[in-house]
Every structure is written in C-alpha cells, then in structure tokens.
XYZ file of C-alpha atoms in Angstrom:
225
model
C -2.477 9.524 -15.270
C -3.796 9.289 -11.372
C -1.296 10.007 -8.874
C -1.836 8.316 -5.245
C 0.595 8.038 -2.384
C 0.050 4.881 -0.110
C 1.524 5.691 3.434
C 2.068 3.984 6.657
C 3.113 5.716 10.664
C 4.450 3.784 13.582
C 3.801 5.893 16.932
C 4.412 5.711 20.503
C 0.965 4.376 21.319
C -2.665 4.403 20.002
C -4.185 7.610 20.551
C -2.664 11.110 19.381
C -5.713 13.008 21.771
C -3.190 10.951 24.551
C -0.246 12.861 23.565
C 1.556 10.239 21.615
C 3.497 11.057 18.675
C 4.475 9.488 15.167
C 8.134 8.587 15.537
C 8.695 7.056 11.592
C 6.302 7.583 8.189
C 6.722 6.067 4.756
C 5.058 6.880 1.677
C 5.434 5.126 -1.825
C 3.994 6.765 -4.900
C 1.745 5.265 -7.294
C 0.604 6.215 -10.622
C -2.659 4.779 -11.964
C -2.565 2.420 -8.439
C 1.242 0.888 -9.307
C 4.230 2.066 -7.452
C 6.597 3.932 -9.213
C 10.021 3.635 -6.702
C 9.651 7.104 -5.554
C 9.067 7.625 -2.131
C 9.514 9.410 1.435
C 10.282 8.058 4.806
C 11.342 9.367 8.241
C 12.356 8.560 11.329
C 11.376 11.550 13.648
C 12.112 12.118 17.468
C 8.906 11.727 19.889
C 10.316 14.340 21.723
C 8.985 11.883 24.692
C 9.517 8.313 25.492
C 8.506 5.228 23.530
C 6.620 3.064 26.022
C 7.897 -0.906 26.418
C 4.999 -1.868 24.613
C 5.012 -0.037 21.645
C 8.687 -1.142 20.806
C 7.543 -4.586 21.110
C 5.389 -3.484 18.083
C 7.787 -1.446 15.734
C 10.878 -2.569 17.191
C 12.176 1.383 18.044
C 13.573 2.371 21.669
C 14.340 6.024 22.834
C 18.225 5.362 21.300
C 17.020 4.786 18.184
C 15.355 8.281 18.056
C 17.809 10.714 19.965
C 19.045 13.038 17.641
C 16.544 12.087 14.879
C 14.989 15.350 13.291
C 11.369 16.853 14.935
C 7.948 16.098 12.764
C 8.666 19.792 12.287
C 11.472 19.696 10.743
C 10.196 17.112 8.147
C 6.414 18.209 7.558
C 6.935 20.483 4.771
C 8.956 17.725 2.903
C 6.573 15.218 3.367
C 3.100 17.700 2.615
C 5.280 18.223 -0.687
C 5.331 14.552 -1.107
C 1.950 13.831 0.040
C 0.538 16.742 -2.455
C -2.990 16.966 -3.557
C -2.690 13.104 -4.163
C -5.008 10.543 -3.122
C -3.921 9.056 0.247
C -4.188 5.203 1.151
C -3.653 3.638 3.872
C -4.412 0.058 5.921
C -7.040 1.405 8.934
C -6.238 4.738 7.139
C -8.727 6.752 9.803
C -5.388 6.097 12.645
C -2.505 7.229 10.211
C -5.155 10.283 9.396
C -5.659 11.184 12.911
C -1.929 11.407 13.854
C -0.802 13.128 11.005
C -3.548 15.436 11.564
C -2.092 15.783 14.951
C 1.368 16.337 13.645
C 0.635 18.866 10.844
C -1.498 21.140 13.523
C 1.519 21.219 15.529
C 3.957 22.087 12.457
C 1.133 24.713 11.603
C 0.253 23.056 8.288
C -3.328 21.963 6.993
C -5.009 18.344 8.044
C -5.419 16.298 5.470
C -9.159 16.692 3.767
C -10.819 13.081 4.499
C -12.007 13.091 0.820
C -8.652 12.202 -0.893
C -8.408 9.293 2.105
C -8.898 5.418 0.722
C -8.687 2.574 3.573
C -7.083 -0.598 2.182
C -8.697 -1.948 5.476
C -12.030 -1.336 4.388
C -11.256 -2.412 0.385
C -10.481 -5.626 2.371
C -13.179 -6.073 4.234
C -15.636 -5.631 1.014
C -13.803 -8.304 -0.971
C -13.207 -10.574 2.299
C -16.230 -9.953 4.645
C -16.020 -11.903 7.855
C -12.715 -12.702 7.345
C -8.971 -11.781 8.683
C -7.918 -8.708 6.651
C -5.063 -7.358 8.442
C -1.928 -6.600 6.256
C -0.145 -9.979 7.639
C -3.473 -11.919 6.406
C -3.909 -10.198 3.075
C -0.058 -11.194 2.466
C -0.838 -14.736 3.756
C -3.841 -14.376 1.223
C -2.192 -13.607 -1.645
C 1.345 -15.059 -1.309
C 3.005 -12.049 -0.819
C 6.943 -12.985 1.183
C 6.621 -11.643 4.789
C 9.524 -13.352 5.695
C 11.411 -9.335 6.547
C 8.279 -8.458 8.582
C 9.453 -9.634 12.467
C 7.958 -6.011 13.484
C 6.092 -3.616 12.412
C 7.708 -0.524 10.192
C 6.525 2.044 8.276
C 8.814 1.697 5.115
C 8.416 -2.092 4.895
C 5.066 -2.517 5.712
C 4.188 0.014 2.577
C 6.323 -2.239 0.473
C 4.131 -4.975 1.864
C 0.583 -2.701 1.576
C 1.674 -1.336 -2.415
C 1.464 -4.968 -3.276
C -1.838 -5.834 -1.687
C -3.299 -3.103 -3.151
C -2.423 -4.008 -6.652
C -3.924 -7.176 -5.684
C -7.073 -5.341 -4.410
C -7.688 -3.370 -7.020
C -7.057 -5.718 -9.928
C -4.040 -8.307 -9.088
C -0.490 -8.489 -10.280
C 0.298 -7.590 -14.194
C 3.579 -6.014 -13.961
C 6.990 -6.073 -14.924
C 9.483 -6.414 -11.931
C 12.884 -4.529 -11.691
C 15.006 -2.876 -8.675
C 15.170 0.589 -7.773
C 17.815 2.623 -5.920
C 18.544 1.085 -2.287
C 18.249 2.818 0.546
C 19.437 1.834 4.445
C 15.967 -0.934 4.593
C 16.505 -2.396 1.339
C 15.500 -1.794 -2.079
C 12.035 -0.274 -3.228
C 9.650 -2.773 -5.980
C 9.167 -1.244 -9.017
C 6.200 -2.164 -11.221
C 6.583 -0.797 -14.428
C 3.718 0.196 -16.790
C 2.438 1.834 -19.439
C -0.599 3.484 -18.280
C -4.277 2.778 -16.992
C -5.439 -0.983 -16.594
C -8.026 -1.796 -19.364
C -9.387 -4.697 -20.746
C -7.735 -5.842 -23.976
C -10.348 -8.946 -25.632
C -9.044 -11.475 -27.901
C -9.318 -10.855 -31.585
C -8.952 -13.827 -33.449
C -8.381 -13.906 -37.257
C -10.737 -15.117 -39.157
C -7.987 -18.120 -40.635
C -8.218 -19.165 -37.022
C -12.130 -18.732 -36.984
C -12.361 -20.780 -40.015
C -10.039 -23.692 -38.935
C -12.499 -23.610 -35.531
C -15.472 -24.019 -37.515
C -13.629 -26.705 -39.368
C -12.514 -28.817 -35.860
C -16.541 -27.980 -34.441
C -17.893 -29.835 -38.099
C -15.676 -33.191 -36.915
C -17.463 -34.137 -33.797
C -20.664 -36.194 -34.074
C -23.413 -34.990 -32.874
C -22.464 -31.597 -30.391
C -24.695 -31.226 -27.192
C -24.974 -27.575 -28.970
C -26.940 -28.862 -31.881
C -29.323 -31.146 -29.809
C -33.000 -30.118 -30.026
C-alpha cells in the first residue's frame, strides 16, 4: 500500500521571497494514487492584506480571513497530515516554495524535494505542446467544472485527485459519498489495492466453439499463402 497526499495553496500573490503568505491549503489522501475521503484543509490569516488582484483569483478578501487561525497555529496538524508521504501537486515547485516559507516561519522542516510529484509536468509528458492547466486537463477528460468560478484550494484538489487518476491510469473505481464538510462533499474511490493488469482467460469450451466459428468462413485472409 503507497500512501500520497495531493495538495493545493491559494496565497496573497506569486512570490513568498515578496512576503506573501498562504491564506487556505487542502490536502486529499490517496492510497496506491486513489483518494480515500480523508483529508485536511485551512483557511489561515495572512496576517497582511490580500491584494485586489489576488481575490479576483481565489475569491478571498481581508473579511474572510480576520479571525482565521495563523499558519502557526495549523502547521503541526497539517506536517502530521502531510507525513513522510509522497506530495503532488499541479506546478508543485510554487505550493513547495510557500509552504517551505510557511514551515520556516512555524520552525518546522521544508519539505525534501524528493517525495515532490508535479501533475503539471505528468501533463506536459502525456500532452506536449498542449494546454495542461487543471481547467484544460478537466476540459480534457470530462471532468464537471461547473463549481470552479475561482480558484480554491479544497475544490481544486477534488478537481486535481481526479486528473491524476486519469494521468496515471484513468478512471476504474467505484463511486460513493463521504462525510460533508462546509464546501461540499469529498469523492471517494473505493478499491481494493494496487492497479494491475488482469488478461482474459478463456475456457477452453469457448476456445473450441472459436475454432469451430474460424472453420465456417471460406477462405480466411489468415490462411492465404
């Protein structure tokens, strides 16, 4: 059994060097690359403003933060979460950076860049030269992104947990509903362990009634000289 934890951050601008902060993180768990239901998410005061154009983004003022707890106050919870577990993320390098950023400040460890998988660059392997941003890859596979009128942690790792089953091997699963929280219910794909292939067996009554159907039809492009 392989544990990974797909996560997402929405922040108050681009650059964490800049002083801007991470002001809401998600993470789903997965278990041999399905999600399980179980997962963490956060909205956290900036403990500074949110510009104009970032809340055009995520949708999140200033009032939507006041009062929320500090990074701080969540980071041990969420390096519990995160564990030893591989990490994936879409452009995982910027969600790296800030938590990096965020876990200095809380006086916790960065996160070691070998348990980091981009979904971004699993994307751009399978797609090359083509538009692989999470709204694409949805578009691509016919994923609903009808809930997605800004960006958000939680719902856009709803959104990234089923591209990645589609990147790394497309959709058997079972579907049923997990416990609801204040954005809406978490997918649950349920499973019974790793994906392997599973070939065709037949019997050999069916073998023999094949051989009998191939002996009916006059003269088989097979049997030419």
């Amino acid at each position: 059994m392989t544990r990974g934890v797909l996560f997402d951050t929405e922040t108050t601008g681009l650059n964490p060097l800049n002083g801007d902060r991470v002001i809401e993180v998600a993470a789903l768990e997965l278990i041999n690359d399905l999600p399980t239901g179980k997962h963490f998410h956060a909205l956290i005061d900036p403990q500074r403003d949110v510009p104009p154009d970032a809340s055009r983004v995520h949708g999140f003022t200033n009032s939507d933060l006041i009062g929320k707890p500090l990074f701080a106050d969540v980071a041990a919870q969420l390096a519990a979460f995160l564990a030893d577990s591989r990490l994936i993320a879409h452009n995982a390098a910027f969600d790296f950076a800030f938590l990096d950023m965020e876990f200095a400040r809380a006086g916790l460890p960065v996160l070691a860049r070998d348990r980091m998988i981009d979904s971004l660059a699993l994307a751009k392997t399978r797609f090359p030269g083509m538009p692989n941003s999470l709204d694409a890859l949805c578009r691509r596979f016919s994923i609903d992104l009808s809930a997605r009128t800004t960006h958000n942690a939680l719902l856009d790792c709803k959104l990234l947990a089923e591209v990645y089953v589609e990147l790394t091997g497309g959709r058997q699963r079972g579907l049923s509903l997990a416990a609801h929280d204040a954005r809406g219910p978490v997918t649950v794909y349920l499973h019974t362990g790793p994906r392997t292939p599973h070939p065709i067996m037949p019997a050999q009554a069916e073998l023999t009634a094949h051989a009998a159907f191939l002996a009916r039809i006059k003269d088989p492009v097979w049997l030419l000289p």
